[in-house]
mmCIF file of C-alpha atoms in Angstrom:
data_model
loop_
_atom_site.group_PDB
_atom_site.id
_atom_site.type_symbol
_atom_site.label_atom_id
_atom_site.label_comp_id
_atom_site.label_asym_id
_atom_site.label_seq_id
_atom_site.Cartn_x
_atom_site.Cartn_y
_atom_site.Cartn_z
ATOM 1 C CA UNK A 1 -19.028 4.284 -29.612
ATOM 2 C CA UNK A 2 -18.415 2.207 -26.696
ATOM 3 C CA UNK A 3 -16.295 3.502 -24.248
ATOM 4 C CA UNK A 4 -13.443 1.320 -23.145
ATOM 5 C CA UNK A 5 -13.869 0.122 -20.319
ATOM 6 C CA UNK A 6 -10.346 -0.813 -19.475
ATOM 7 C CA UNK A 7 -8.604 2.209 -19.881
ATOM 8 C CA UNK A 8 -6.364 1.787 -17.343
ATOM 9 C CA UNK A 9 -4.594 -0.581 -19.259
ATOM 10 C CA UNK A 10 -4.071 1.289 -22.377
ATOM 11 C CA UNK A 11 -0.187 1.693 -23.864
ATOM 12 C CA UNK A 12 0.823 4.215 -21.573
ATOM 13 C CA UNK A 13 0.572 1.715 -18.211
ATOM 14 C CA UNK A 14 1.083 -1.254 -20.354
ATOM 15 C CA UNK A 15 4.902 -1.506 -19.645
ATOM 16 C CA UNK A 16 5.703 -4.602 -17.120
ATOM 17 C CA UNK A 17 5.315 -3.492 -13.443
ATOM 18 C CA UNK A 18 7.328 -4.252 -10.622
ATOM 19 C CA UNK A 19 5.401 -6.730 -7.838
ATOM 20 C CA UNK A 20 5.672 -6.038 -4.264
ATOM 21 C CA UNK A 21 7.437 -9.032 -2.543
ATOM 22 C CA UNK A 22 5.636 -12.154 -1.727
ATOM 23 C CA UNK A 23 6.561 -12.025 1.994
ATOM 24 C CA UNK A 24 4.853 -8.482 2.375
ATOM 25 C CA UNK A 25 1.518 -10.223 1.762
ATOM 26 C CA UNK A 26 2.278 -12.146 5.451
ATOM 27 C CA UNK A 27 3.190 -8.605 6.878
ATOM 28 C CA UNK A 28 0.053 -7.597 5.868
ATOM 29 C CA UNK A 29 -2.097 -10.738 6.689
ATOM 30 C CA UNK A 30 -0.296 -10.302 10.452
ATOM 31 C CA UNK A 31 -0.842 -6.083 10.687
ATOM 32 C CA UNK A 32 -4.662 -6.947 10.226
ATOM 33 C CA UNK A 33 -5.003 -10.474 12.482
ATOM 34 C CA UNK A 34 -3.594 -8.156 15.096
ATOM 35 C CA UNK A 35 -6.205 -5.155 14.279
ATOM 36 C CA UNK A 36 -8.837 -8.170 14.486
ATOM 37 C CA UNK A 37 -7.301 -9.791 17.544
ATOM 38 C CA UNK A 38 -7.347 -6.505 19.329
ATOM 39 C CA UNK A 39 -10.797 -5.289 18.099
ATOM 40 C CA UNK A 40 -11.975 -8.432 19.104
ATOM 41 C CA UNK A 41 -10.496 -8.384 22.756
ATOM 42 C CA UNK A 42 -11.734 -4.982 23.631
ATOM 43 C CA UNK A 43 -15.502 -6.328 22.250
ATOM 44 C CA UNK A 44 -15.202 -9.169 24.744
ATOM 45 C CA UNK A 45 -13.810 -6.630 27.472
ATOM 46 C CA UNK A 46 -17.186 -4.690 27.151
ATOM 47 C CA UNK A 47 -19.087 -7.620 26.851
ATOM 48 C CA UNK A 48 -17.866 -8.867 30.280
ATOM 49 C CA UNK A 49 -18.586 -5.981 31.712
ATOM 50 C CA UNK A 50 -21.926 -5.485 30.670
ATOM 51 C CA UNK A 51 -23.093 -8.647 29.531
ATOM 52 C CA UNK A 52 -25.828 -7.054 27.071
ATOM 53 C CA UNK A 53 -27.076 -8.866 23.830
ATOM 54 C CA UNK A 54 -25.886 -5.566 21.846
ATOM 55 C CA UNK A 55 -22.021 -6.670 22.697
ATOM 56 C CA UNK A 56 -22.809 -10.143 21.380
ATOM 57 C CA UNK A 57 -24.286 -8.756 18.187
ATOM 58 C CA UNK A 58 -21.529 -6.181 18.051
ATOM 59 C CA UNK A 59 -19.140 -8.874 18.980
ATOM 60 C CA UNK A 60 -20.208 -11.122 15.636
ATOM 61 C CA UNK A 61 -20.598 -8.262 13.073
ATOM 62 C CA UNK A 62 -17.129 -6.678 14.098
ATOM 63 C CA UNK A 63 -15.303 -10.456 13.777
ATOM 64 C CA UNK A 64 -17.151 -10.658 10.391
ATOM 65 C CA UNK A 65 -16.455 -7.099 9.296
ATOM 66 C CA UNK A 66 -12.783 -7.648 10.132
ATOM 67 C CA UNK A 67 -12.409 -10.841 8.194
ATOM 68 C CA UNK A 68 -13.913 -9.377 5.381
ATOM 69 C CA UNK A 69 -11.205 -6.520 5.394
ATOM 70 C CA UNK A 70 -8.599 -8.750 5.731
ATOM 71 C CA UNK A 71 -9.876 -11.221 2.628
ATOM 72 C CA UNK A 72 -10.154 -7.762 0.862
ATOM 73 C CA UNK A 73 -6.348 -6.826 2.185
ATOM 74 C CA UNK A 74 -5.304 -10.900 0.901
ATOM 75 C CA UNK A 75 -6.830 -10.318 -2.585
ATOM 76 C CA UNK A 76 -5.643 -6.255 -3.306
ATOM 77 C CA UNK A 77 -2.114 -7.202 -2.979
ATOM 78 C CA UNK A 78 -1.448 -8.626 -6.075
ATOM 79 C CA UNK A 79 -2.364 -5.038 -7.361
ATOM 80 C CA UNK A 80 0.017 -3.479 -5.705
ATOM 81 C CA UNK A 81 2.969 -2.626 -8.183
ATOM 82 C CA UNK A 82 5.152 0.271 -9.299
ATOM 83 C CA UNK A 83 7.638 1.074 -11.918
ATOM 84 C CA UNK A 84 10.444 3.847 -12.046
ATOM 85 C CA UNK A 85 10.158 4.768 -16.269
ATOM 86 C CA UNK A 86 12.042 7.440 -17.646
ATOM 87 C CA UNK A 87 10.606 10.460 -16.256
ATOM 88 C CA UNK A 88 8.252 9.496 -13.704
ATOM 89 C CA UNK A 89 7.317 7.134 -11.325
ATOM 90 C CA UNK A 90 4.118 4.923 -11.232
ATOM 91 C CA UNK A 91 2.413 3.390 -8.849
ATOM 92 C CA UNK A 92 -0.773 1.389 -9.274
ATOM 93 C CA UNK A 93 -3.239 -0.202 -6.318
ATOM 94 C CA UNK A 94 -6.466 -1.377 -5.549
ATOM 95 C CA UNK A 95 -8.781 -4.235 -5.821
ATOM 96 C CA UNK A 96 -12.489 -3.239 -5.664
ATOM 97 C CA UNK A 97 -11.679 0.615 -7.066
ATOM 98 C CA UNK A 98 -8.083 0.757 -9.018
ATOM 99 C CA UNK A 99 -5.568 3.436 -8.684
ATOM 100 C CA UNK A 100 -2.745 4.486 -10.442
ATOM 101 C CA UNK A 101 -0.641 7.620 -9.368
ATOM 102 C CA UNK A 102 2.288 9.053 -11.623
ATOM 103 C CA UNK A 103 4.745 11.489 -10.305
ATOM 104 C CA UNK A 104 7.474 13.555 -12.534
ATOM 105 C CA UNK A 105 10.427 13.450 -11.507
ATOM 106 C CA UNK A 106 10.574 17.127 -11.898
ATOM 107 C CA UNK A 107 8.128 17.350 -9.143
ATOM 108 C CA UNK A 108 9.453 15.199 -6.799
ATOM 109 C CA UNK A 109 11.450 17.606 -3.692
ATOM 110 C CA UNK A 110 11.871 14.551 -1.276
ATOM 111 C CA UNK A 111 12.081 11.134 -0.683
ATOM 112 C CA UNK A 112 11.855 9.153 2.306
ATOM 113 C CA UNK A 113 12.297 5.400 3.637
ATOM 114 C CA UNK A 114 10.811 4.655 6.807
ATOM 115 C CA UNK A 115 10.930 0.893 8.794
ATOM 116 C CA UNK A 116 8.530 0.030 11.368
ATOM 117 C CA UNK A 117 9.503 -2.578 13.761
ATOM 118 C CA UNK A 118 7.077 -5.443 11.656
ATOM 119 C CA UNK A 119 8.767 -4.259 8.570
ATOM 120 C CA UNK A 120 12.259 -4.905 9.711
ATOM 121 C CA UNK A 121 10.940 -8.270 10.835
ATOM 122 C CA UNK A 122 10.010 -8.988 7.469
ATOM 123 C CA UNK A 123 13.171 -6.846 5.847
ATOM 124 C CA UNK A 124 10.527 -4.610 4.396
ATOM 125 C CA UNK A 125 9.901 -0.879 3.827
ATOM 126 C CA UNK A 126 8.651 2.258 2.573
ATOM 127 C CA UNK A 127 9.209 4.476 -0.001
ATOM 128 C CA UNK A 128 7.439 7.804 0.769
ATOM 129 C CA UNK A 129 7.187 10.676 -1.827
ATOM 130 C CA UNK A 130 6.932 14.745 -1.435
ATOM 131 C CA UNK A 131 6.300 16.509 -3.957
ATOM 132 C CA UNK A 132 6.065 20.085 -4.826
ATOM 133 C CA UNK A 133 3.277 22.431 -3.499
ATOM 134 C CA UNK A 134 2.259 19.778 -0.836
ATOM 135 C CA UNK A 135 3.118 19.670 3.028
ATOM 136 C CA UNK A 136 2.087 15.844 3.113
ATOM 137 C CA UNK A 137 3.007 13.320 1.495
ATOM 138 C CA UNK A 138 1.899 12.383 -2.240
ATOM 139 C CA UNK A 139 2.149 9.127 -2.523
ATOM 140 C CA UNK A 140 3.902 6.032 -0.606
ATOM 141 C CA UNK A 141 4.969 2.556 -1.685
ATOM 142 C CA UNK A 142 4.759 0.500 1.023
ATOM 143 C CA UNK A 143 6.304 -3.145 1.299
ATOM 144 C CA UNK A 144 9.544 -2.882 -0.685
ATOM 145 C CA UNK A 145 12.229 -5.496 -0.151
ATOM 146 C CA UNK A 146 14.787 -3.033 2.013
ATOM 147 C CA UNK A 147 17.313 -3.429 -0.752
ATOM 148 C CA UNK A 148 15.016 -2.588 -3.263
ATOM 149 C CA UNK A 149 13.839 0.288 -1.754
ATOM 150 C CA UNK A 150 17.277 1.367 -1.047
ATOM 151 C CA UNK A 151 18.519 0.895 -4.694
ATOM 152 C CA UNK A 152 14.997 2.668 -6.286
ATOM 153 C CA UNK A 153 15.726 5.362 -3.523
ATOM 154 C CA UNK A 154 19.244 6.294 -4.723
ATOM 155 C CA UNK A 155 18.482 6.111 -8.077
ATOM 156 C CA UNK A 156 15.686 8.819 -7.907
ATOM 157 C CA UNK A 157 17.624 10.990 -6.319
ATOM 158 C CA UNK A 158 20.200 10.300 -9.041
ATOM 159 C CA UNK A 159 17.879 10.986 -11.737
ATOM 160 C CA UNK A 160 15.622 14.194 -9.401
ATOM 161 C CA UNK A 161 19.249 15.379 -9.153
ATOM 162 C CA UNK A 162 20.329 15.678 -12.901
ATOM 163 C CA UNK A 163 17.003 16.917 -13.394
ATOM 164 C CA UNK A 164 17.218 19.438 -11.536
ATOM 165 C CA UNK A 165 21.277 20.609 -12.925
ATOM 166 C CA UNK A 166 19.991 21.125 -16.403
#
């Protein structure tokens, strides 16, 4: 027998996901150009100050390893998704290696929503989950609309909550 080599798509992920919004894919393509831009300043810094070949070559395989990243970044985000089902929660990412974390409700002890200052520029944020048995987070779900993540937010802790009373 062959194995199948889509698994991950089977019946029990096959329900629609939710997309990430389309403006999070700028907040992303700006978070990197500003890794790049400041990768690529402190390469010129040392180059000016030494003025060796090495910085050059260092200088051109850094701007090309960033770019590649960010292409990388571009093309993963229309993997990013997540649905809240009936017990769990689901969240699926990745472009070259996919993926996909469930947590049970049941499991779930807290939730957080954090804003950086670039997400509130773009009305984005995150969705960050602790589970028990852990110290760290689980898993996050990063680029929600605000409202969204708001709305998904209070009805976990609706459905953690009634969970938890029975």
């Amino acid at each position: 027998l062959k194995p199948n080599a889509n698994r991950m798509n089977n019946t029990l992920y096959s329900q629609e996901l939710s997309s990430l919004p389309p403006r999070s894919r700028n907040k992303e393509l700006l978070v990197n150009i500003i890794a790049v831009c400041v990768v690529s300043i402190a390469c010129w810094v040392g180059w000016m100050f030494t003025a060796h070949l090495f910085f050059n070559v260092l200088i051109g395989f850094v701007q090309l390893l960033l770019v590649f990243f960010v292409y990388i970044e571009y093309k993963a985000f229309s993997f990013k998704k997540y649905r809240v089902r009936e017990s769990d929660v689901l969240y699926q990412k990745g472009f070259l290696f996919r993926k996909i974390t469930l947590i049970p409700f049941n499991r779930i002890q807290h939730i957080e929503m954090t804003q950086g200052p670039i997400e509130r520029q773009y009305n984005l944020a995150t969705l960050v989950f602790f589970t028990a048995g852990g110290m760290s987070s689980d898993m996050e779900i990063g680029n929600l609309d605000a409202d969204e993540a708001i709305r998904v937010r209070e009805e976990l802790i609706a459905k953690v909550g009634s969970i938890r009373e029975e």
